[in-house]
Short mmCIF file of C-alpha atoms in Angstrom, two decimals:
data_model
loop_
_atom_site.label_atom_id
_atom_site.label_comp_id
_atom_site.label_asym_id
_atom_site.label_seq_id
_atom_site.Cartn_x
_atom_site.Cartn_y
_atom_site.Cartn_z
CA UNK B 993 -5.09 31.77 -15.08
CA UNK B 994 -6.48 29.23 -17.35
CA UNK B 995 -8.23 25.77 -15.84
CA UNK B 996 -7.37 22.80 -17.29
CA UNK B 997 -11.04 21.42 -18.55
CA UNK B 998 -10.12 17.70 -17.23
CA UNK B 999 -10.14 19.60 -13.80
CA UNK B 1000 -13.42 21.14 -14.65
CA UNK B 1001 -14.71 17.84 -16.24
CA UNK B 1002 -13.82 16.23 -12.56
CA UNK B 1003 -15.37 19.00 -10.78
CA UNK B 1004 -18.47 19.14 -12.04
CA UNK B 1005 -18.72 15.15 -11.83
CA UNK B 1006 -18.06 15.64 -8.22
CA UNK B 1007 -20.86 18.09 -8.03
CA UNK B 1008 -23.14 15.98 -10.10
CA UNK B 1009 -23.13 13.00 -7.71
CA UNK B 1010 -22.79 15.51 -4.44
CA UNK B 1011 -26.50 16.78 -5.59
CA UNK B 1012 -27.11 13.48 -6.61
CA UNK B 1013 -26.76 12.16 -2.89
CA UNK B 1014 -28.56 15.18 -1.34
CA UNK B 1015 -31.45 14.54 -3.57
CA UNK B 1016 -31.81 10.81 -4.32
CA UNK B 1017 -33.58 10.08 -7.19
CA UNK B 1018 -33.44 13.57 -8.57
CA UNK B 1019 -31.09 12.33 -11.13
CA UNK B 1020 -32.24 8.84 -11.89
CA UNK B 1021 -30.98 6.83 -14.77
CA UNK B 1022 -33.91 6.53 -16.86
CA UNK B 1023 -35.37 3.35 -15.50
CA UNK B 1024 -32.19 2.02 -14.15
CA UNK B 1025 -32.66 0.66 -10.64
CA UNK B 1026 -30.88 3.28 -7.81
CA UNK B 1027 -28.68 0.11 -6.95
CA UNK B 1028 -27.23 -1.17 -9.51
CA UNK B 1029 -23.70 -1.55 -9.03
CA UNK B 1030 -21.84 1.41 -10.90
CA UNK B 1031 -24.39 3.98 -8.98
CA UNK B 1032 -23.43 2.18 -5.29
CA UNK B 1033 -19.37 2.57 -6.87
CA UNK B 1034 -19.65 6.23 -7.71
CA UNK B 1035 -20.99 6.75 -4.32
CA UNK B 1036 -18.93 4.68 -2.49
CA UNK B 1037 -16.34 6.74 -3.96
CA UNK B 1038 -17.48 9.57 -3.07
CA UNK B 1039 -18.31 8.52 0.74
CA UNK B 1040 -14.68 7.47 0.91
CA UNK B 1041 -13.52 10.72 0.20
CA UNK B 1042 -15.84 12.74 2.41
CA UNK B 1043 -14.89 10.86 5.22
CA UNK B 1044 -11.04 11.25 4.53
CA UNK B 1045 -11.62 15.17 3.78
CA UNK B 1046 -13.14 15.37 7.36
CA UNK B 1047 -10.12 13.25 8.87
CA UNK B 1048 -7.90 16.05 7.91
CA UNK B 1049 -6.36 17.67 10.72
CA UNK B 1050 -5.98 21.87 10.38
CA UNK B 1051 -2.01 22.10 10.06
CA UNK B 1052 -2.21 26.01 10.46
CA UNK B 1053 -0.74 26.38 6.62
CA UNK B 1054 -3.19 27.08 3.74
CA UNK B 1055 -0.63 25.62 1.50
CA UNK B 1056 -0.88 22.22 3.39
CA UNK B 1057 -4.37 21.88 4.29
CA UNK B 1058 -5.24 22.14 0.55
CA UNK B 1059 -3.03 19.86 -0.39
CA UNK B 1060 -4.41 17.10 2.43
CA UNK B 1061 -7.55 17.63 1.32
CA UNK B 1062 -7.35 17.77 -2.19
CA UNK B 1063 -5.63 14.29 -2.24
CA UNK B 1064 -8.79 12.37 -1.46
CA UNK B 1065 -10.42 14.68 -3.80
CA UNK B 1066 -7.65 13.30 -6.56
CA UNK B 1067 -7.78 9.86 -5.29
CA UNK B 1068 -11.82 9.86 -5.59
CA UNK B 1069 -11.49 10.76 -9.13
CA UNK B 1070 -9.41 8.11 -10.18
CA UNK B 1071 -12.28 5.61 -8.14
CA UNK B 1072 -15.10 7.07 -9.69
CA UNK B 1073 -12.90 7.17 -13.36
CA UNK B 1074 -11.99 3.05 -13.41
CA UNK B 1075 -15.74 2.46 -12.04
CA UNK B 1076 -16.62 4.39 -15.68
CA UNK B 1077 -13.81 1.56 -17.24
CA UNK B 1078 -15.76 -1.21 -15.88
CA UNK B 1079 -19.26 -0.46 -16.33
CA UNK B 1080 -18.91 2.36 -19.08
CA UNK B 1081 -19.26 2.31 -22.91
CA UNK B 1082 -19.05 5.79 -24.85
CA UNK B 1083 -15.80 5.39 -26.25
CA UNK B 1084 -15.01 9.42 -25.55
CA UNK B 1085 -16.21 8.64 -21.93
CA UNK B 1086 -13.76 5.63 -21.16
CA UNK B 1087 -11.08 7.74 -23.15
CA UNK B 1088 -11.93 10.71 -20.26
CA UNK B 1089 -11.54 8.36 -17.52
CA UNK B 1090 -8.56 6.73 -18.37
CA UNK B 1091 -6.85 10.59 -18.65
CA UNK B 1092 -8.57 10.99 -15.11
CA UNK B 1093 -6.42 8.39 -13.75
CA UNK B 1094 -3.13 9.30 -15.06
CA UNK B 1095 -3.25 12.67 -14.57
CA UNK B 1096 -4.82 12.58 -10.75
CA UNK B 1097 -2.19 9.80 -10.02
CA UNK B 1098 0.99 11.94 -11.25
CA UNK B 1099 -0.58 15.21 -9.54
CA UNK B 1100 -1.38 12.50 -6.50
CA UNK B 1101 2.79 11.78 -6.70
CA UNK B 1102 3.03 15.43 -7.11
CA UNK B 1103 1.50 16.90 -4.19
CA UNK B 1104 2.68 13.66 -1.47
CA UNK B 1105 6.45 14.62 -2.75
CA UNK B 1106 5.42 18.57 -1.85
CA UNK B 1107 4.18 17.16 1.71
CA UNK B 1108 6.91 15.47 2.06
CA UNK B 1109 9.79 18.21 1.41
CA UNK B 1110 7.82 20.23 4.34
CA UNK B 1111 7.94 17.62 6.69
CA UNK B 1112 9.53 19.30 10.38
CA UNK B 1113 12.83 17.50 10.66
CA UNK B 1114 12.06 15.58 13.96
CA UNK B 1115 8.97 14.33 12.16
CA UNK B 1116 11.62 12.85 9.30
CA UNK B 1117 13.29 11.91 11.81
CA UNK B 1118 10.94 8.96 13.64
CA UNK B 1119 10.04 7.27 10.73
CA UNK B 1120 10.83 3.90 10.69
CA UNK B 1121 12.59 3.16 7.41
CA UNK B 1122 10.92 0.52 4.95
CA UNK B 1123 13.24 -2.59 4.58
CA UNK B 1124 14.52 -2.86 1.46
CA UNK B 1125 13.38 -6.19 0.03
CA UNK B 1126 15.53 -6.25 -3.12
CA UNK B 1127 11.93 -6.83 -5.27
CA UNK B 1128 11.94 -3.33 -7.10
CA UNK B 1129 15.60 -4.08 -8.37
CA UNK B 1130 14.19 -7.35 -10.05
CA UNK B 1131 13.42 -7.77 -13.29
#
């Protein structure tokens, strides 16, 4: 099985700033202040997710569980990606993150529409429906 290197690229991003935050300072920007705001960003981002990942309830399917948890996973990447479009300015680096975003967000769509489909019936069932405002037929 072959990994897609964006997912490897994200990864190891992840991991960067995880052993960033377990040893601040051990990875300081070269005379860049620990608070400026891109650094407090990526880590914001990163809190965010932690704290959803440890929301997740145990649904008793493998299947499931890694697809709750992987969504904030996703959902940080695409954070930590349009923090790099704000504050970034390698050209390759912006052109990385902007990839990051499309591609979590479709696999985002992906894996909520998988969820979904494996919903128990009653739990289909109690939903309140949305109202239909008419807005998304407008053009």
């Amino acid at each position: 099985m072959k990994i897609p290197i964006k997912f490897l690229v994200v990864f190891f991003a992840c991991s960067f700033v995880v052993s960033a935050i377990a040893q601040p300072g051990a990875h300081a920007d070269h005379g860049q202040p620990a608070t400026d705001s891109n650094w407090s960003e990526l880590i914001a981002s990163m809190d965010k997710m932690h704290m959803a990942m440890g929301a997740v309830v145990r649904s008793g399917s493998k299947d499931v569980d890694f697809v709750r948890l992987m969504l904030p996973h996703h959902q940080a990447a695409i954070d930590m990606a349009k923090t790099q479009l704000l504050y970034g300015k390698d050209p390759q680096m912006r052109r990385l993150a902007q990839e990051i975003i499309t591609d979590q967000q479709s696999e985002i769509e992906l894996m909520q529409r998988w969820l979904k489909q494996r919903e128990p019936a009653s739990a289909k069932e109690n939903q309140t429906p949305v109202p239909d405002t008419g807005k998304d037929n407008q053009k």
